[in-house]
Amino acid sequence: MRKTWILCLLFLPMFAMANNNYKFSEDHRTAYELIIAMRFDEAQDLIKKIKRDQPEDLLVYHIENYIDFISIFISEEKDEFKAKEPNKDIRLAKLKQGDANDPYFLFSQAEVHLQWAMTRIKFEEYFSAALEVNKAIGMLEENQNRFPNFISNKKSLSILHAVAGTIPDKYKGVIELVSNFNGTIDQGLLEIEEVLAYSKHNDYFFEKEAVAIKAMILLHLKNKKEDSWNFLSTSSISREDNPMATFLLASTAMNCGRNEEAIKILKKRTRSPRYFPFYYLDLMLGTAKLSRMDKDADVYIKSYIHNFQGKDYFKDAYRKLAWHALTIMDNEKGYLGYMELCERVGNANIDEDKSALKEAKKKTVPHRKLLKARLLYDGGYLSDAQAELESIDHGDLTSEENIEFLYRKARVQHNMKNIDQALIFYKNCLSMCGDSKLYYCSNSALQMGIIYEEKNEIEEARVFYERCLSMNSSEYNNSLHQKAKSGLTRIRKR
């Protein structure tokens, strides 16, 4: 989820019709389109032209910052990060030369701070990132007070307000050092909807960005997966010529169990050398094909491993190769070999890699049918997943496998809309958990909270959201807690 949210921030606003310092032109528009499409070399050539022909222009420095932000975040190359880091202060110094009475003056500086905060998170500079976020928040709030009709303020504030109530407790202290910033999911959603309403009656260049932000709020914070997919898939966002749009559409499809759609989207993506390489899309395609039990799923996962120069998702990728070996090739030796590589290669900073490392350290082969049911479920192949589970003799399962078996049964029934059956399996799963730190336990509590929220049984929902927060899972803990906090935030409004 972290990647999805941070990449969503690529779709924040950059321009405004203003004075000569920030005068919007077709060259700015073209440069922006090239950057968002990850055609950085062409964009840089145009930026050089703007600087040469319009030396008084300041807008260009904000535009140029996007190249550093996207390229560093996607490549994860620390040397590049360190080499380009001085550009931040150079650009901020330029932007501070503008008219302080222009709404773009504070807005552009806030956006630069936000972008560099996101890159710092990638390299685990959490304290520095929090300070940069705080600077951006202060500037945006001041700008909103001074220029309440400047619509782009709400574009940026919508995400910040939406996630404010779901920040993990361990990060809140840092945020609160210099800011009393708060907000709610509904506040953020309302703000982005105001931007979209404005775009319907005005030639608002950033309508597509607003679409992406709303889709992410619906998907990750409102837990309205189908609404998110329907909204995004019928929008004006193009996928074939924009790797970032491909990512947004495919990740939303995969979150909604629309695996066939995700595969179609990812297979159509451009691979032209004109575009900055986005190898994570190969890992996504391999993952989607693995859920469909395609024999060639490993080809795309290996492409990511062989081409990507960063450190994240390598453990996850090797684990998926191990899963491919076990579930599709029925090769236990292959599984163990890939899990040895999983243990040795890459970082373990994100939830997916932490989970992969935990599995690798077990040094055991998982139950093949349970794993196959999991992958089929992830792809939305519910009948196939159910058939796989029904073929298991659960009397021969270990205690931990029995917990997983009940959890998998609950997930399938839940997505099949057999809610009463799902609740029974979730409850049975929780009753077996005890003090277990398996994520099946935490997520069972979370899913029960979601069910009771949808049934408008608010007190029951609160009980299970709080139960999820009281449990510390050894995998996906941050993500599960963030979703539980989102649930509590939603039900407080009822």
PDB file of N, CA, C and O in Angstrom, residues 2 6 69 72-73 81-82 85-86 88-89 112-133:
ATOM      1  N   ARG A   2       2.004   1.260   0.614  1.00  0.00           N
ATOM      2  CA  ARG A   2       2.810   2.456   0.682  1.00  0.00           C
ATOM      3  C   ARG A   2       3.155   2.975  -0.703  1.00  0.00           C
ATOM      4  O   ARG A   2       3.083   4.169  -0.977  1.00  0.00           O
ATOM      5  N   ILE A   6       2.211   6.715  -2.197  1.00  0.00           N
ATOM      6  CA  ILE A   6       3.264   7.649  -2.565  1.00  0.00           C
ATOM      7  C   ILE A   6       3.220   7.944  -4.055  1.00  0.00           C
ATOM      8  O   ILE A   6       3.367   9.084  -4.481  1.00  0.00           O
ATOM      9  N   PHE A  69      12.129  13.813  -8.386  1.00  0.00           N
ATOM     10  CA  PHE A  69      11.247  13.079  -7.481  1.00  0.00           C
ATOM     11  C   PHE A  69      10.869  11.715  -8.049  1.00  0.00           C
ATOM     12  O   PHE A  69      11.076  10.666  -7.425  1.00  0.00           O
ATOM     13  N   ILE A  72      14.013   9.282  -8.769  1.00  0.00           N
ATOM     14  CA  ILE A  72      14.612   8.752  -7.543  1.00  0.00           C
ATOM     15  C   ILE A  72      13.684   7.742  -6.889  1.00  0.00           C
ATOM     16  O   ILE A  72      14.109   6.663  -6.452  1.00  0.00           O
ATOM     17  N   PHE A  73      12.405   8.079  -6.822  1.00  0.00           N
ATOM     18  CA  PHE A  73      11.469   7.183  -6.151  1.00  0.00           C
ATOM     19  C   PHE A  73      11.339   5.853  -6.888  1.00  0.00           C
ATOM     20  O   PHE A  73      11.296   4.791  -6.270  1.00  0.00           O
ATOM     21  N   PHE A  81      20.021   9.805  -5.416  1.00  0.00           N
ATOM     22  CA  PHE A  81      19.350  10.629  -4.404  1.00  0.00           C
ATOM     23  C   PHE A  81      20.327  11.639  -3.803  1.00  0.00           C
ATOM     24  O   PHE A  81      20.036  12.836  -3.701  1.00  0.00           O
ATOM     25  N   LYS A  82      21.503  11.174  -3.406  1.00  0.00           N
ATOM     26  CA  LYS A  82      22.484  12.057  -2.790  1.00  0.00           C
ATOM     27  C   LYS A  82      23.004  13.098  -3.785  1.00  0.00           C
ATOM     28  O   LYS A  82      23.258  14.248  -3.435  1.00  0.00           O
ATOM     29  N   GLU A  85      20.099  15.672  -4.329  1.00  0.00           N
ATOM     30  CA  GLU A  85      19.513  16.314  -3.153  1.00  0.00           C
ATOM     31  C   GLU A  85      19.768  17.822  -3.086  1.00  0.00           C
ATOM     32  O   GLU A  85      18.874  18.587  -2.698  1.00  0.00           O
ATOM     33  N   PRO A  86      20.960  18.332  -3.457  1.00  0.00           N
ATOM     34  CA  PRO A  86      21.189  19.783  -3.418  1.00  0.00           C
ATOM     35  C   PRO A  86      20.245  20.573  -4.322  1.00  0.00           C
ATOM     36  O   PRO A  86      20.064  21.790  -4.120  1.00  0.00           O
ATOM     37  N   LYS A  88      17.139  20.537  -4.371  1.00  0.00           N
ATOM     38  CA  LYS A  88      15.968  21.003  -3.619  1.00  0.00           C
ATOM     39  C   LYS A  88      16.168  22.438  -3.154  1.00  0.00           C
ATOM     40  O   LYS A  88      15.307  23.312  -3.390  1.00  0.00           O
ATOM     41  N   ASP A  89      17.274  22.718  -2.498  1.00  0.00           N
ATOM     42  CA  ASP A  89      17.509  24.057  -1.973  1.00  0.00           C
ATOM     43  C   ASP A  89      17.685  25.070  -3.095  1.00  0.00           C
ATOM     44  O   ASP A  89      17.275  26.240  -2.961  1.00  0.00           O
ATOM     45  N   VAL A 112       7.386  21.156  -3.357  1.00  0.00           N
ATOM     46  CA  VAL A 112       8.772  20.688  -3.404  1.00  0.00           C
ATOM     47  C   VAL A 112       9.121  19.975  -2.101  1.00  0.00           C
ATOM     48  O   VAL A 112       9.751  18.906  -2.105  1.00  0.00           O
ATOM     49  N   HIS A 113       8.717  20.547  -0.972  1.00  0.00           N
ATOM     50  CA  HIS A 113       8.967  19.893   0.316  1.00  0.00           C
ATOM     51  C   HIS A 113       8.294  18.516   0.371  1.00  0.00           C
ATOM     52  O   HIS A 113       8.894  17.534   0.852  1.00  0.00           O
ATOM     53  N   LEU A 114       7.068  18.423  -0.090  1.00  0.00           N
ATOM     54  CA  LEU A 114       6.356  17.140  -0.072  1.00  0.00           C
ATOM     55  C   LEU A 114       7.057  16.097  -0.934  1.00  0.00           C
ATOM     56  O   LEU A 114       7.202  14.931  -0.542  1.00  0.00           O
ATOM     57  N   GLN A 115       7.497  16.511  -2.106  1.00  0.00           N
ATOM     58  CA  GLN A 115       8.143  15.572  -3.006  1.00  0.00           C
ATOM     59  C   GLN A 115       9.441  15.030  -2.409  1.00  0.00           C
ATOM     60  O   GLN A 115       9.710  13.818  -2.468  1.00  0.00           O
ATOM     61  N   TRP A 116      10.237  15.899  -1.808  1.00  0.00           N
ATOM     62  CA  TRP A 116      11.483  15.419  -1.211  1.00  0.00           C
ATOM     63  C   TRP A 116      11.217  14.603   0.045  1.00  0.00           C
ATOM     64  O   TRP A 116      11.975  13.686   0.378  1.00  0.00           O
ATOM     65  N   ALA A 117      10.133  14.902   0.742  1.00  0.00           N
ATOM     66  CA  ALA A 117       9.754  14.069   1.893  1.00  0.00           C
ATOM     67  C   ALA A 117       9.491  12.636   1.451  1.00  0.00           C
ATOM     68  O   ALA A 117       9.895  11.674   2.112  1.00  0.00           O
ATOM     69  N   MET A 118       8.816  12.482   0.315  1.00  0.00           N
ATOM     70  CA  MET A 118       8.519  11.141  -0.191  1.00  0.00           C
ATOM     71  C   MET A 118       9.786  10.385  -0.561  1.00  0.00           C
ATOM     72  O   MET A 118       9.900   9.179  -0.330  1.00  0.00           O
ATOM     73  N   THR A 119      10.768  11.079  -1.133  1.00  0.00           N
ATOM     74  CA  THR A 119      12.020  10.394  -1.472  1.00  0.00           C
ATOM     75  C   THR A 119      12.778  10.019  -0.199  1.00  0.00           C
ATOM     76  O   THR A 119      13.430   8.969  -0.139  1.00  0.00           O
ATOM     77  N   ARG A 120      12.698  10.849   0.828  1.00  0.00           N
ATOM     78  CA  ARG A 120      13.396  10.543   2.084  1.00  0.00           C
ATOM     79  C   ARG A 120      12.802   9.294   2.746  1.00  0.00           C
ATOM     80  O   ARG A 120      13.523   8.499   3.346  1.00  0.00           O
ATOM     81  N   ILE A 121      11.500   9.145   2.655  1.00  0.00           N
ATOM     82  CA  ILE A 121      10.859   7.943   3.195  1.00  0.00           C
ATOM     83  C   ILE A 121      11.419   6.699   2.504  1.00  0.00           C
ATOM     84  O   ILE A 121      11.661   5.669   3.140  1.00  0.00           O
ATOM     85  N   LYS A 122      11.629   6.800   1.214  1.00  0.00           N
ATOM     86  CA  LYS A 122      12.169   5.659   0.464  1.00  0.00           C
ATOM     87  C   LYS A 122      13.515   5.213   1.026  1.00  0.00           C
ATOM     88  O   LYS A 122      13.833   4.021   1.040  1.00  0.00           O
ATOM     89  N   PHE A 123      14.313   6.191   1.529  1.00  0.00           N
ATOM     90  CA  PHE A 123      15.642   5.861   2.048  1.00  0.00           C
ATOM     91  C   PHE A 123      15.684   5.905   3.572  1.00  0.00           C
ATOM     92  O   PHE A 123      16.741   6.104   4.173  1.00  0.00           O
ATOM     93  N   GLU A 124      14.504   5.740   4.180  1.00  0.00           N
ATOM     94  CA  GLU A 124      14.357   5.578   5.634  1.00  0.00           C
ATOM     95  C   GLU A 124      14.798   6.797   6.431  1.00  0.00           C
ATOM     96  O   GLU A 124      15.150   6.680   7.613  1.00  0.00           O
ATOM     97  N   GLU A 125      14.778   7.974   5.834  1.00  0.00           N
ATOM     98  CA  GLU A 125      15.082   9.202   6.570  1.00  0.00           C
ATOM     99  C   GLU A 125      13.763   9.755   7.120  1.00  0.00           C
ATOM    100  O   GLU A 125      13.281  10.811   6.725  1.00  0.00           O
ATOM    101  N   TYR A 126      13.181   9.025   8.066  1.00  0.00           N
ATOM    102  CA  TYR A 126      11.819   9.309   8.503  1.00  0.00           C
ATOM    103  C   TYR A 126      11.691  10.636   9.246  1.00  0.00           C
ATOM    104  O   TYR A 126      10.717  11.372   9.053  1.00  0.00           O
ATOM    105  N   PHE A 127      12.651  10.949  10.091  1.00  0.00           N
ATOM    106  CA  PHE A 127      12.554  12.191  10.851  1.00  0.00           C
ATOM    107  C   PHE A 127      12.637  13.396   9.918  1.00  0.00           C
ATOM    108  O   PHE A 127      11.832  14.327  10.011  1.00  0.00           O
ATOM    109  N   SER A 128      13.613  13.381   9.005  1.00  0.00           N
ATOM    110  CA  SER A 128      13.750  14.483   8.047  1.00  0.00           C
ATOM    111  C   SER A 128      12.511  14.594   7.162  1.00  0.00           C
ATOM    112  O   SER A 128      12.057  15.694   6.835  1.00  0.00           O
ATOM    113  N   ALA A 129      11.958  13.449   6.788  1.00  0.00           N
ATOM    114  CA  ALA A 129      10.748  13.448   5.960  1.00  0.00           C
ATOM    115  C   ALA A 129       9.592  14.087   6.719  1.00  0.00           C
ATOM    116  O   ALA A 129       8.822  14.888   6.152  1.00  0.00           O
ATOM    117  N   ALA A 130       9.451  13.746   8.012  1.00  0.00           N
ATOM    118  CA  ALA A 130       8.362  14.322   8.805  1.00  0.00           C
ATOM    119  C   ALA A 130       8.495  15.830   8.917  1.00  0.00           C
ATOM    120  O   ALA A 130       7.504  16.567   8.845  1.00  0.00           O
ATOM    121  N   LEU A 131       9.720  16.315   9.082  1.00  0.00           N
ATOM    122  CA  LEU A 131       9.930  17.758   9.171  1.00  0.00           C
ATOM    123  C   LEU A 131       9.559  18.438   7.851  1.00  0.00           C
ATOM    124  O   LEU A 131       8.976  19.536   7.852  1.00  0.00           O
ATOM    125  N   GLU A 132       9.895  17.802   6.733  1.00  0.00           N
ATOM    126  CA  GLU A 132       9.536  18.382   5.431  1.00  0.00           C
ATOM    127  C   GLU A 132       8.020  18.390   5.234  1.00  0.00           C
ATOM    128  O   GLU A 132       7.454  19.349   4.711  1.00  0.00           O
ATOM    129  N   VAL A 133       7.359  17.304   5.649  1.00  0.00           N
ATOM    130  CA  VAL A 133       5.900  17.260   5.555  1.00  0.00           C
ATOM    131  C   VAL A 133       5.286  18.379   6.392  1.00  0.00           C
ATOM    132  O   VAL A 133       4.343  19.056   5.962  1.00  0.00           O
TER     133      VAL A 133
END
